[in-house]
Every structure is written in C-alpha cells, then in structure tokens.
Amino acid sequence: MGQDQTKQQIEKGLHLYQTNQTDKALQVWLKVLEKTSDPGGKFRVLGCLITAHSEMGKYKEMLKYALAQIDTAREMEDPDYLTEGYLNLARSNEKLCDFQKTVSYCKTCLNMQGTTISLQLNGQVCLSMGNAFLGLSVFQKALESYEKALRYAHNNDDKMLECRVCCSLGSFYIQLKDYEKALFFPCKAAELVNDYGKGWSLKYRAMSQYHMAVAYRKLGRLPDAMECCEESMKIALQHSDRPLQALCLLNASPSVSVFKKAFPRYESSMCIMTEIGNRLGQAHIYLGVAKCWLLQKDLDKLCVLKVHCLSERIFRSREQQEQLREQVVKFLECVEELELYCGMCGESIGERNQQLQALPCSHVFHLKCLQSNGTKGCPRCRRSSVKPGFV
C-alpha cells in the first residue's frame, strides 16, 4: 500500500471513528498498519490507534501502539515524529498511573531539538507532566507544569489545550481542598467549549461537566453536581468512553446516608477502573467506601477493624509515624473488643491467612500454637475440654 492509498484509508477510518463506528474504524486502521509501505503513514495510523484505545480505556493496548510508534519514529530519525512518539508514550504511562515514567518521557520530549511543529506539542507535554506530578502528589511541580502549559496555550491560541489544562487545574484544587477554585477552572473550560467548541469532540464538554460535578459535590451543591454528572455520563455512554463512565459512577455515588445505594455504583466503577488499569481511580474508590463505612452508625465492628488495618498499612508505607501509631492503637482496641487474638501467642487472628483450630469451648487459637504448646484445657477460660481432640 503506497503513500496516497495509505492516506485515503486513514481518512476513511477517521470518518468512521467520528461517526461512532469505532469497530469498523479499527479494522481499517489495522489493515493499513499491516499493508502500508509508507513510514509516515504507519506513524499516523499508529497515532489514530493510540487515540482510539485511549478513549476506550484500553490503556495497555494504547501503550503497545505507542511503543510501536516510537520505534517507527526512530527508524525515520525525524525529531518531530520522535517528540510526538515520546509524548504518546508519556500519555500511555500516565493513563496506567506509572507517573515516574511519564515524567521521564515528558522530559525527553522537552529536550528534543525539533522544528516549530514539535515545539507546539510542548504545551501538551507540560500538561501530561503536570498530571503525573499531581498523581505523585508533588504539588509545586504540578502547578508549575500547568502554568507552563497555559502559557503555551495562550501563545499559540490553542483553546483545546487551555480547556484541558483548566480541567486538570480543577483536579489540582480538589486535592488541595480549595473548592471555589476547583469550580472556577472547569467552569472556564465549559465557557471555552461554548464559545469555541462548535467543531470540537463532545469529550471536551463531557470532561468540563464532570470536573464541575466534582467541585459542586464538594461544595454541597448536590442538584448542580447531579445535573453536570448526568450530562457527562450521557456523552460518555454515547461514545463508549469507559474511563469517563467510571469517573461519573464514582462521583454520582450517593452520600453516606444512603450507603446501600452508593455501594453498587462504587462496585460498578471499580470493575471499570480495574479493567482499564486506573490504579489511582481504584484508590479513590477504596477511600470513598472506607469513609462511608466509618460514618455508618450501625457499622459492623469487623469492618472497622479492616479499615484501621488498611489505614495502618498506608501510613506505614508513607512513614507517617504519628498517624501510624494512632491506627495501631485503634486496631489493637478493636482486636481486644472482638477477642480476635490467640490466647497463647497474643497475635491477632484474621489479619492474614493462617490455620486455626477451635477448642470445645469455641475459643479459637492458631493451630501451630496448640500443636507446639499442647493444652489440657482452654487457656482463655481455663475450663477442661469436654472431649479430647479438636473440632
């Protein structure tokens, strides 16, 4: 397949994709990828496949095509193609929450000595780097990157980039709990969509509405939050945007007062987050579920124990000693209250997979403790066993 035919088939695939015929578009592009002899055409069709798989939430496939694209760019030895290839590698790793790799690839992009075309991508590079730093909770560098991306957007009159940066700034201020600013920036993004977005993809409108919904919910403006979330979800469903569907389900989960209704949405969101590989999204779901459990008046005590156990592990990994000590104390209090400990060794029961045995009095011990120490009766109640052996 020559250069002209390759170009025609790529355009055919784009038309199919823009009319929501994704499967047919993918078939056309994969056929081009298999048969084309044009390196430039191969690079472009890989870019189409990267974008399509990104929007479908198939991030591992996205990364596979990004790696193929960078190999093609290296063969061509063109700095513009290399810059775009490294940017797509950065985005792929960002979606998979491998933020250190994202930062590394972004720095490679910024160090490339390309033409004006590749320099125009620097705004998108800074945006991806900002998202990675936000994922790593390095807030100062995240803000610096977003401000650079905004400057690139203003200098190049790139309204699409400005819209995306505003949405990311909304997420930034949500993390820092300045909810007024968290609402201001996605509202600015929505204004850009209304003023300039006539020919844009609907994903920009969906994206701005979602970030507005998050801020409205944090501000307690639940009707506004639900309205924005419903509009975003509607677009996500129309375009089979699985990542956005997961985010909308997470944000639309009812408050803790109606936790029984919230849990199915958390569960649905978790299924999608797990499927697409969004580990950061999974962490947010765990936090949401944990908050709901802790605020329930009739909360099962074992659930409280598990929440404290999880919190202990988180604070231990972060070396936050004060919070760690607090969670250890609460965990041990729960263990004592529930009597979930071995009366011989004193260690907790139910924290990890271990073999257990019960005495006739129904007290439970570690099997290894009973085997190594033996017993003539229950060490806990000091009553003789009714019959020999264990049940």
mmCIF file of C-alpha atoms in Angstrom:
data_model
loop_
_atom_site.group_PDB
_atom_site.id
_atom_site.type_symbol
_atom_site.label_atom_id
_atom_site.label_comp_id
_atom_site.label_asym_id
_atom_site.label_seq_id
_atom_site.Cartn_x
_atom_site.Cartn_y
_atom_site.Cartn_z
ATOM 1 C CA MET A 1 0.000 0.000 0.000
ATOM 2 C CA GLY A 2 1.548 3.279 -1.174
ATOM 3 C CA GLN A 3 1.512 6.744 0.341
ATOM 4 C CA ASP A 4 -1.668 8.038 -1.364
ATOM 5 C CA GLN A 5 -3.711 4.928 -0.656
ATOM 6 C CA THR A 6 -2.490 4.912 2.936
ATOM 7 C CA LYS A 7 -3.666 8.495 3.377
ATOM 8 C CA GLN A 8 -7.079 7.715 1.889
ATOM 9 C CA GLN A 9 -7.608 4.722 4.178
ATOM 10 C CA ILE A 10 -6.551 6.683 7.264
ATOM 11 C CA GLU A 11 -9.114 9.376 6.384
ATOM 12 C CA LYS A 12 -11.750 6.696 5.844
ATOM 13 C CA GLY A 13 -11.030 5.327 9.314
ATOM 14 C CA LEU A 14 -11.249 8.809 10.841
ATOM 15 C CA HIS A 15 -14.667 9.374 9.244
ATOM 16 C CA LEU A 16 -15.912 6.053 10.633
ATOM 17 C CA TYR A 17 -14.499 6.855 14.061
ATOM 18 C CA GLN A 18 -16.092 10.314 14.157
ATOM 19 C CA THR A 19 -19.486 8.760 13.330
ATOM 20 C CA ASN A 20 -19.175 6.326 16.289
ATOM 21 C CA GLN A 21 -18.338 3.317 14.103
ATOM 22 C CA THR A 22 -15.311 2.511 16.222
ATOM 23 C CA ASP A 23 -15.003 -1.184 15.396
ATOM 24 C CA LYS A 24 -15.050 -0.545 11.637
ATOM 25 C CA ALA A 25 -12.521 2.279 12.033
ATOM 26 C CA LEU A 26 -10.168 -0.007 13.948
ATOM 27 C CA GLN A 27 -10.457 -2.655 11.232
ATOM 28 C CA VAL A 28 -9.497 -0.108 8.552
ATOM 29 C CA TRP A 29 -6.522 1.209 10.533
ATOM 30 C CA LEU A 30 -5.221 -2.251 11.420
ATOM 31 C CA LYS A 31 -5.382 -3.213 7.749
ATOM 32 C CA VAL A 32 -3.393 -0.075 6.853
ATOM 33 C CA LEU A 33 -0.847 -0.894 9.575
ATOM 34 C CA GLU A 34 -0.409 -4.375 8.127
ATOM 35 C CA LYS A 35 -0.082 -3.395 4.444
ATOM 36 C CA THR A 36 1.377 0.117 4.207
ATOM 37 C CA SER A 37 4.923 0.649 2.971
ATOM 38 C CA ASP A 38 4.904 4.354 3.900
ATOM 39 C CA PRO A 39 6.725 5.047 7.233
ATOM 40 C CA GLY A 40 4.946 8.371 7.682
ATOM 41 C CA GLY A 41 1.590 6.714 7.065
ATOM 42 C CA LYS A 42 2.442 3.963 9.520
ATOM 43 C CA PHE A 43 3.300 6.570 12.142
ATOM 44 C CA ARG A 44 -0.002 8.416 11.581
ATOM 45 C CA VAL A 45 -2.163 5.281 11.703
ATOM 46 C CA LEU A 46 -0.458 4.240 14.938
ATOM 47 C CA GLY A 47 -1.394 7.672 16.299
ATOM 48 C CA CYS A 48 -5.033 7.011 15.378
ATOM 49 C CA LEU A 49 -4.936 3.644 17.141
ATOM 50 C CA ILE A 50 -3.361 5.236 20.230
ATOM 51 C CA THR A 51 -6.115 7.866 20.438
ATOM 52 C CA ALA A 52 -8.913 5.339 19.900
ATOM 53 C CA HIS A 53 -7.648 2.934 22.551
ATOM 54 C CA SER A 54 -7.085 5.808 24.978
ATOM 55 C CA GLU A 55 -10.709 6.928 24.684
ATOM 56 C CA MET A 56 -11.940 3.319 25.020
ATOM 57 C CA GLY A 57 -9.897 2.908 28.194
ATOM 58 C CA LYS A 58 -7.743 0.134 26.735
ATOM 59 C CA TYR A 59 -4.548 1.597 28.118
ATOM 60 C CA LYS A 60 -2.352 -1.487 27.749
ATOM 61 C CA GLU A 61 -3.216 -1.615 24.046
ATOM 62 C CA MET A 62 -2.562 2.116 23.883
ATOM 63 C CA LEU A 63 0.904 1.561 25.327
ATOM 64 C CA LYS A 64 1.572 -1.256 22.844
ATOM 65 C CA TYR A 65 0.864 1.024 19.877
ATOM 66 C CA ALA A 66 2.823 3.884 21.464
ATOM 67 C CA LEU A 67 5.889 1.628 21.674
ATOM 68 C CA ALA A 68 5.432 0.644 18.022
ATOM 69 C CA GLN A 69 5.120 4.310 17.088
ATOM 70 C CA ILE A 70 8.343 5.332 18.823
ATOM 71 C CA ASP A 71 10.156 2.510 17.020
ATOM 72 C CA THR A 72 8.834 3.864 13.710
ATOM 73 C CA ALA A 73 9.923 7.396 14.639
ATOM 74 C CA ARG A 74 13.429 6.172 15.458
ATOM 75 C CA GLU A 75 13.674 4.477 12.081
ATOM 76 C CA MET A 76 12.665 7.749 10.390
ATOM 77 C CA GLU A 77 15.142 9.766 12.502
ATOM 78 C CA ASP A 78 12.810 12.776 12.453
ATOM 79 C CA PRO A 79 12.788 14.937 15.631
ATOM 80 C CA ASP A 80 9.152 15.987 15.131
ATOM 81 C CA TYR A 81 7.985 12.391 14.916
ATOM 82 C CA LEU A 82 10.186 11.470 17.885
ATOM 83 C CA THR A 83 8.675 14.246 20.011
ATOM 84 C CA GLU A 84 5.144 13.120 19.206
ATOM 85 C CA GLY A 85 6.087 9.490 19.835
ATOM 86 C CA TYR A 86 7.561 10.212 23.258
ATOM 87 C CA LEU A 87 4.506 12.317 24.117
ATOM 88 C CA ASN A 88 2.225 9.369 23.342
ATOM 89 C CA LEU A 89 4.453 7.121 25.454
ATOM 90 C CA ALA A 90 4.136 9.629 28.286
ATOM 91 C CA ARG A 91 0.355 9.743 27.948
ATOM 92 C CA SER A 92 0.093 5.955 27.878
ATOM 93 C CA ASN A 93 2.053 5.624 31.103
ATOM 94 C CA GLU A 94 0.065 8.473 32.650
ATOM 95 C CA LYS A 95 -3.168 6.562 31.963
ATOM 96 C CA LEU A 96 -1.660 3.460 33.562
ATOM 97 C CA CYS A 97 -0.618 5.578 36.588
ATOM 98 C CA ASP A 98 3.087 4.917 36.010
ATOM 99 C CA PHE A 99 3.852 8.536 36.774
ATOM 100 C CA GLN A 100 7.632 8.314 37.107
ATOM 101 C CA LYS A 101 7.892 7.021 33.529
ATOM 102 C CA THR A 102 5.501 9.754 32.404
ATOM 103 C CA VAL A 103 7.757 12.453 33.854
ATOM 104 C CA SER A 104 10.832 10.838 32.270
ATOM 105 C CA TYR A 105 9.283 10.685 28.786
ATOM 106 C CA CYS A 106 7.994 14.255 29.112
ATOM 107 C CA LYS A 107 11.487 15.494 29.949
ATOM 108 C CA THR A 108 12.789 13.649 26.885
ATOM 109 C CA CYS A 109 10.204 15.486 24.762
ATOM 110 C CA LEU A 110 11.180 18.879 26.129
ATOM 111 C CA ASN A 111 14.860 18.171 25.431
ATOM 112 C CA MET A 112 14.230 17.306 21.768
ATOM 113 C CA GLN A 113 15.551 19.841 19.269
ATOM 114 C CA GLY A 114 12.676 19.790 16.807
ATOM 115 C CA THR A 115 11.026 22.252 14.464
ATOM 116 C CA THR A 116 8.167 24.650 15.159
ATOM 117 C CA ILE A 117 5.733 21.737 14.787
ATOM 118 C CA SER A 118 7.236 19.768 17.653
ATOM 119 C CA LEU A 119 7.590 22.903 19.791
ATOM 120 C CA GLN A 120 3.820 23.342 19.522
ATOM 121 C CA LEU A 121 3.456 19.998 21.315
ATOM 122 C CA ASN A 122 5.312 21.318 24.346
ATOM 123 C CA GLY A 123 2.086 22.608 25.884
ATOM 124 C CA GLN A 124 0.611 19.098 25.772
ATOM 125 C CA VAL A 125 3.871 17.719 27.184
ATOM 126 C CA CYS A 126 3.680 20.139 30.126
ATOM 127 C CA LEU A 127 0.054 19.171 30.719
ATOM 128 C CA SER A 128 0.912 15.463 30.843
ATOM 129 C CA MET A 129 3.852 16.194 33.150
ATOM 130 C CA GLY A 130 1.590 18.227 35.429
ATOM 131 C CA ASN A 131 -0.901 15.357 35.616
ATOM 132 C CA ALA A 132 1.938 12.974 36.506
ATOM 133 C CA PHE A 133 3.261 15.251 39.256
ATOM 134 C CA LEU A 134 -0.288 15.582 40.605
ATOM 135 C CA GLY A 135 -0.546 11.790 40.662
ATOM 136 C CA LEU A 136 2.707 11.720 42.643
ATOM 137 C CA SER A 137 1.375 14.480 44.967
ATOM 138 C CA VAL A 138 4.277 16.788 44.026
ATOM 139 C CA PHE A 139 2.015 19.822 44.010
ATOM 140 C CA GLN A 140 4.510 22.635 43.364
ATOM 141 C CA LYS A 141 5.915 20.970 40.244
ATOM 142 C CA ALA A 142 2.405 20.067 39.099
ATOM 143 C CA LEU A 143 1.322 23.709 39.312
ATOM 144 C CA GLU A 144 4.493 24.896 37.534
ATOM 145 C CA SER A 145 3.794 22.468 34.688
ATOM 146 C CA TYR A 146 0.159 23.543 34.388
ATOM 147 C CA GLU A 147 1.164 27.216 34.280
ATOM 148 C CA LYS A 148 3.672 26.472 31.506
ATOM 149 C CA ALA A 149 1.000 24.566 29.589
ATOM 150 C CA LEU A 150 -1.355 27.543 29.915
ATOM 151 C CA ARG A 151 1.299 29.897 28.575
ATOM 152 C CA TYR A 152 1.822 27.642 25.561
ATOM 153 C CA ALA A 153 -1.961 27.554 25.036
ATOM 154 C CA HIS A 154 -2.253 31.342 25.159
ATOM 155 C CA ASN A 155 0.800 31.954 22.950
ATOM 156 C CA ASN A 156 -0.488 29.523 20.280
ATOM 157 C CA ASP A 157 -4.176 30.439 20.719
ATOM 158 C CA ASP A 158 -4.837 26.762 21.449
ATOM 159 C CA LYS A 159 -8.279 26.744 23.066
ATOM 160 C CA MET A 160 -8.482 22.940 23.244
ATOM 161 C CA LEU A 161 -5.281 22.762 25.264
ATOM 162 C CA GLU A 162 -6.468 25.606 27.504
ATOM 163 C CA CYS A 163 -9.705 23.681 28.130
ATOM 164 C CA ARG A 164 -7.813 20.536 29.130
ATOM 165 C CA VAL A 165 -5.449 22.465 31.422
ATOM 166 C CA CYS A 166 -8.387 24.144 33.165
ATOM 167 C CA CYS A 167 -9.929 20.734 33.876
ATOM 168 C CA SER A 168 -6.620 19.488 35.318
ATOM 169 C CA LEU A 169 -6.376 22.598 37.491
ATOM 170 C CA GLY A 170 -9.833 21.724 38.780
ATOM 171 C CA SER A 171 -8.460 18.343 39.901
ATOM 172 C CA PHE A 172 -5.414 20.077 41.399
ATOM 173 C CA TYR A 173 -7.516 22.314 43.650
ATOM 174 C CA ILE A 174 -9.840 19.444 44.575
ATOM 175 C CA GLN A 175 -6.774 17.684 46.010
ATOM 176 C CA LEU A 176 -5.813 20.803 47.970
ATOM 177 C CA LYS A 177 -9.456 21.370 49.045
ATOM 178 C CA ASP A 178 -9.876 24.860 47.601
ATOM 179 C CA TYR A 179 -13.285 24.039 46.202
ATOM 180 C CA GLU A 180 -14.048 27.541 44.888
ATOM 181 C CA LYS A 181 -11.003 27.417 42.601
ATOM 182 C CA ALA A 182 -11.799 23.780 41.843
ATOM 183 C CA LEU A 183 -15.116 25.006 40.417
ATOM 184 C CA PHE A 184 -13.743 28.138 38.728
ATOM 185 C CA PHE A 185 -11.378 26.348 36.359
ATOM 186 C CA PRO A 186 -13.779 23.715 34.926
ATOM 187 C CA CYS A 187 -16.389 26.479 34.568
ATOM 188 C CA LYS A 188 -13.786 28.338 32.493
ATOM 189 C CA ALA A 189 -13.306 25.146 30.458
ATOM 190 C CA ALA A 190 -17.068 24.940 29.891
ATOM 191 C CA GLU A 191 -17.060 28.558 28.673
ATOM 192 C CA LEU A 192 -14.305 27.725 26.173
ATOM 193 C CA VAL A 193 -16.383 24.783 24.903
ATOM 194 C CA ASN A 194 -19.442 27.019 24.473
ATOM 195 C CA ASP A 195 -17.510 29.841 22.774
ATOM 196 C CA TYR A 196 -15.074 27.914 20.567
ATOM 197 C CA GLY A 197 -16.091 24.266 20.632
ATOM 198 C CA LYS A 198 -18.565 24.050 17.753
ATOM 199 C CA GLY A 199 -16.315 21.687 15.812
ATOM 200 C CA TRP A 200 -14.737 20.003 18.823
ATOM 201 C CA SER A 201 -15.295 16.467 20.020
ATOM 202 C CA LEU A 202 -18.051 16.176 22.633
ATOM 203 C CA LYS A 203 -15.454 14.718 25.014
ATOM 204 C CA TYR A 204 -14.383 18.289 25.876
ATOM 205 C CA ARG A 205 -17.889 19.165 27.028
ATOM 206 C CA ALA A 206 -18.162 15.880 28.934
ATOM 207 C CA MET A 207 -14.794 16.475 30.578
ATOM 208 C CA SER A 208 -15.655 20.001 31.766
ATOM 209 C CA GLN A 209 -19.067 18.890 33.049
ATOM 210 C CA TYR A 210 -17.522 16.051 35.025
ATOM 211 C CA HIS A 211 -14.986 18.306 36.757
ATOM 212 C CA MET A 212 -17.738 20.826 37.546
ATOM 213 C CA ALA A 213 -19.771 17.993 39.073
ATOM 214 C CA VAL A 214 -16.883 17.026 41.379
ATOM 215 C CA ALA A 215 -16.500 20.620 42.619
ATOM 216 C CA TYR A 216 -20.254 21.144 43.049
ATOM 217 C CA ARG A 217 -20.453 17.984 45.146
ATOM 218 C CA LYS A 218 -17.591 19.101 47.386
ATOM 219 C CA LEU A 219 -19.376 22.448 47.855
ATOM 220 C CA GLY A 220 -22.569 20.649 48.847
ATOM 221 C CA ARG A 221 -24.471 21.782 45.746
ATOM 222 C CA LEU A 222 -25.800 18.307 45.038
ATOM 223 C CA PRO A 223 -28.534 19.148 42.459
ATOM 224 C CA ASP A 224 -25.965 21.044 40.342
ATOM 225 C CA ALA A 225 -23.485 18.190 40.769
ATOM 226 C CA MET A 226 -26.029 15.598 39.653
ATOM 227 C CA GLU A 227 -27.078 17.650 36.620
ATOM 228 C CA CYS A 228 -23.475 18.017 35.404
ATOM 229 C CA CYS A 229 -22.671 14.386 36.164
ATOM 230 C CA GLU A 230 -25.714 13.136 34.252
ATOM 231 C CA GLU A 231 -24.796 15.195 31.188
ATOM 232 C CA SER A 232 -21.218 13.926 31.297
ATOM 233 C CA MET A 233 -22.382 10.324 31.695
ATOM 234 C CA LYS A 234 -24.788 10.682 28.774
ATOM 235 C CA ILE A 235 -21.960 11.715 26.451
ATOM 236 C CA ALA A 236 -19.678 9.007 27.870
ATOM 237 C CA LEU A 237 -22.295 6.341 27.133
ATOM 238 C CA GLN A 238 -22.909 7.655 23.605
ATOM 239 C CA HIS A 239 -19.207 7.467 22.783
ATOM 240 C CA SER A 240 -18.368 4.300 24.766
ATOM 241 C CA ASP A 241 -15.947 6.312 26.902
ATOM 242 C CA ARG A 242 -15.331 3.742 29.644
ATOM 243 C CA PRO A 243 -12.854 5.813 31.707
ATOM 244 C CA LEU A 244 -15.289 8.727 31.960
ATOM 245 C CA GLN A 245 -18.152 6.365 32.795
ATOM 246 C CA ALA A 246 -16.124 5.042 35.740
ATOM 247 C CA LEU A 247 -15.410 8.562 36.997
ATOM 248 C CA CYS A 248 -19.068 9.570 36.707
ATOM 249 C CA LEU A 249 -20.177 6.480 38.636
ATOM 250 C CA LEU A 250 -17.661 7.317 41.350
ATOM 251 C CA ASN A 251 -18.783 10.933 41.601
ATOM 252 C CA ALA A 252 -22.507 10.108 41.371
ATOM 253 C CA SER A 253 -22.423 7.685 44.299
ATOM 254 C CA PRO A 254 -24.923 8.908 46.921
ATOM 255 C CA SER A 255 -23.840 10.275 50.266
ATOM 256 C CA VAL A 256 -23.103 8.060 53.257
ATOM 257 C CA SER A 257 -26.680 8.485 54.483
ATOM 258 C CA VAL A 258 -27.783 6.206 51.654
ATOM 259 C CA PHE A 259 -24.724 3.980 51.556
ATOM 260 C CA LYS A 260 -26.690 0.925 50.403
ATOM 261 C CA LYS A 261 -27.400 2.805 47.147
ATOM 262 C CA ALA A 262 -23.837 4.105 46.897
ATOM 263 C CA PHE A 263 -22.126 0.744 47.140
ATOM 264 C CA PRO A 264 -23.398 -0.707 43.793
ATOM 265 C CA ARG A 265 -22.067 2.381 41.991
ATOM 266 C CA TYR A 266 -18.714 2.088 43.710
ATOM 267 C CA GLU A 267 -18.679 -1.567 42.691
ATOM 268 C CA SER A 268 -19.501 -0.750 39.045
ATOM 269 C CA SER A 269 -16.871 1.967 38.974
ATOM 270 C CA MET A 270 -14.291 -0.405 40.484
ATOM 271 C CA CYS A 271 -14.993 -3.013 37.778
ATOM 272 C CA ILE A 272 -14.208 -0.475 35.048
ATOM 273 C CA MET A 273 -11.207 1.015 36.867
ATOM 274 C CA THR A 274 -9.734 -2.450 37.302
ATOM 275 C CA GLU A 275 -10.435 -3.374 33.686
ATOM 276 C CA ILE A 276 -8.730 -0.278 32.276
ATOM 277 C CA GLY A 277 -5.844 -0.304 34.772
ATOM 278 C CA ASN A 278 -6.546 3.005 36.513
ATOM 279 C CA ARG A 279 -4.902 2.334 39.879
ATOM 280 C CA LEU A 280 -5.366 5.894 41.127
ATOM 281 C CA GLY A 281 -9.089 5.629 40.431
ATOM 282 C CA GLN A 282 -9.209 2.358 42.363
ATOM 283 C CA ALA A 283 -7.556 4.076 45.337
ATOM 284 C CA HIS A 284 -10.193 6.849 45.291
ATOM 285 C CA ILE A 285 -12.949 4.223 45.324
ATOM 286 C CA TYR A 286 -11.390 2.468 48.328
ATOM 287 C CA LEU A 287 -11.237 5.806 50.150
ATOM 288 C CA GLY A 288 -14.868 6.538 49.321
ATOM 289 C CA VAL A 289 -16.033 3.152 50.562
ATOM 290 C CA ALA A 290 -13.936 3.473 53.723
ATOM 291 C CA LYS A 291 -15.428 6.893 54.525
ATOM 292 C CA CYS A 292 -18.929 5.528 54.067
ATOM 293 C CA TRP A 293 -18.262 2.570 56.358
ATOM 294 C CA LEU A 294 -16.709 4.722 59.086
ATOM 295 C CA LEU A 295 -19.656 7.130 59.145
ATOM 296 C CA GLN A 296 -22.299 4.409 59.452
ATOM 297 C CA LYS A 297 -23.870 4.361 62.929
ATOM 298 C CA ASP A 298 -24.528 0.632 62.770
ATOM 299 C CA LEU A 299 -21.158 -0.200 61.267
ATOM 300 C CA ASP A 300 -20.036 -3.796 61.631
ATOM 301 C CA LYS A 301 -17.080 -3.895 64.035
ATOM 302 C CA LEU A 302 -15.112 -6.225 61.813
ATOM 303 C CA CYS A 303 -15.344 -3.643 59.013
ATOM 304 C CA VAL A 304 -13.956 -1.010 61.388
ATOM 305 C CA LEU A 305 -11.100 -3.388 62.161
ATOM 306 C CA LYS A 306 -10.357 -3.856 58.450
ATOM 307 C CA VAL A 307 -10.427 -0.092 57.821
ATOM 308 C CA HIS A 308 -7.911 0.508 60.622
ATOM 309 C CA CYS A 309 -5.751 -2.334 59.287
ATOM 310 C CA LEU A 310 -5.758 -0.795 55.799
ATOM 311 C CA SER A 311 -5.026 2.673 57.203
ATOM 312 C CA GLU A 312 -2.141 1.251 59.224
ATOM 313 C CA ARG A 313 -0.563 -0.203 56.073
ATOM 314 C CA ILE A 314 -0.971 3.069 54.173
ATOM 315 C CA PHE A 315 0.636 5.186 56.906
ATOM 316 C CA ARG A 316 3.401 2.627 57.428
ATOM 317 C CA SER A 317 4.301 2.728 53.707
ATOM 318 C CA ARG A 318 4.391 6.533 53.840
ATOM 319 C CA GLU A 319 6.402 6.529 57.090
ATOM 320 C CA GLN A 320 3.860 8.832 58.769
ATOM 321 C CA GLN A 321 4.639 7.736 62.314
ATOM 322 C CA GLU A 322 2.074 9.771 64.272
ATOM 323 C CA GLN A 323 -0.871 8.606 62.128
ATOM 324 C CA LEU A 324 0.560 5.070 62.137
ATOM 325 C CA ARG A 325 0.613 4.924 65.953
ATOM 326 C CA GLU A 326 -2.980 6.177 66.106
ATOM 327 C CA GLN A 327 -4.196 3.466 63.721
ATOM 328 C CA VAL A 328 -2.210 0.728 65.529
ATOM 329 C CA VAL A 329 -3.847 1.691 68.839
ATOM 330 C CA LYS A 330 -7.321 1.672 67.278
ATOM 331 C CA PHE A 331 -6.608 -1.645 65.553
ATOM 332 C CA LEU A 332 -5.493 -3.273 68.831
ATOM 333 C CA GLU A 333 -8.552 -1.871 70.641
ATOM 334 C CA CYS A 334 -10.804 -3.500 68.037
ATOM 335 C CA VAL A 335 -8.900 -6.784 68.292
ATOM 336 C CA GLU A 336 -9.326 -6.743 72.084
ATOM 337 C CA GLU A 337 -13.024 -5.866 71.895
ATOM 338 C CA LEU A 338 -13.740 -8.608 69.349
ATOM 339 C CA GLU A 339 -11.420 -11.066 71.110
ATOM 340 C CA LEU A 340 -9.741 -11.718 67.768
ATOM 341 C CA TYR A 341 -6.410 -12.813 69.192
ATOM 342 C CA CYS A 342 -4.721 -16.080 70.038
ATOM 343 C CA GLY A 343 -4.751 -16.744 73.787
ATOM 344 C CA MET A 344 -1.342 -18.406 73.556
ATOM 345 C CA CYS A 345 0.861 -16.142 71.448
ATOM 346 C CA GLY A 346 -1.247 -12.968 71.732
ATOM 347 C CA GLU A 347 -1.134 -12.207 67.994
ATOM 348 C CA SER A 348 -4.254 -11.129 66.131
ATOM 349 C CA ILE A 349 -6.462 -13.589 64.277
ATOM 350 C CA GLY A 350 -7.952 -12.784 60.888
ATOM 351 C CA GLU A 351 -5.259 -10.340 59.767
ATOM 352 C CA ARG A 352 -3.711 -12.825 57.298
ATOM 353 C CA ASN A 353 -4.168 -16.384 56.065
ATOM 354 C CA GLN A 354 -3.397 -18.773 58.961
ATOM 355 C CA GLN A 355 -4.579 -22.225 60.038
ATOM 356 C CA LEU A 356 -6.854 -22.090 63.093
ATOM 357 C CA GLN A 357 -8.400 -24.612 65.488
ATOM 358 C CA ALA A 358 -11.277 -24.281 67.911
ATOM 359 C CA LEU A 359 -11.484 -25.966 71.326
ATOM 360 C CA PRO A 360 -14.795 -27.453 72.503
ATOM 361 C CA CYS A 361 -15.491 -24.221 74.392
ATOM 362 C CA SER A 362 -15.465 -22.455 70.962
ATOM 363 C CA HIS A 363 -12.396 -20.328 71.652
ATOM 364 C CA VAL A 364 -10.172 -20.172 68.569
ATOM 365 C CA PHE A 365 -6.360 -20.446 68.534
ATOM 366 C CA HIS A 366 -3.575 -20.720 65.994
ATOM 367 C CA LEU A 367 -3.144 -24.366 65.077
ATOM 368 C CA LYS A 368 0.640 -24.064 65.340
ATOM 369 C CA CYS A 369 0.352 -22.709 68.899
ATOM 370 C CA LEU A 370 -1.814 -25.612 70.022
ATOM 371 C CA GLN A 371 0.477 -28.132 68.323
ATOM 372 C CA SER A 372 3.657 -26.679 69.777
ATOM 373 C CA ASN A 373 2.376 -25.976 73.309
ATOM 374 C CA GLY A 374 -0.371 -28.520 73.752
ATOM 375 C CA THR A 375 -3.281 -27.944 76.107
ATOM 376 C CA LYS A 376 -5.152 -29.671 78.929
ATOM 377 C CA GLY A 377 -7.878 -27.110 78.703
ATOM 378 C CA CYS A 378 -8.649 -23.719 77.250
ATOM 379 C CA PRO A 379 -6.012 -21.138 78.204
ATOM 380 C CA ARG A 380 -8.687 -18.444 77.852
ATOM 381 C CA CYS A 381 -11.474 -19.798 80.012
ATOM 382 C CA ARG A 382 -9.422 -22.322 81.987
ATOM 383 C CA ARG A 383 -12.121 -24.945 81.595
ATOM 384 C CA SER A 384 -11.267 -28.536 80.834
ATOM 385 C CA SER A 385 -12.199 -29.789 77.424
ATOM 386 C CA VAL A 386 -15.419 -31.750 77.286
ATOM 387 C CA LYS A 387 -13.832 -34.308 74.976
ATOM 388 C CA PRO A 388 -10.338 -34.895 73.701
ATOM 389 C CA GLY A 389 -9.160 -33.529 70.377
ATOM 390 C CA PHE A 390 -10.290 -30.509 68.415
ATOM 391 C CA VAL A 391 -13.379 -29.718 66.345
#
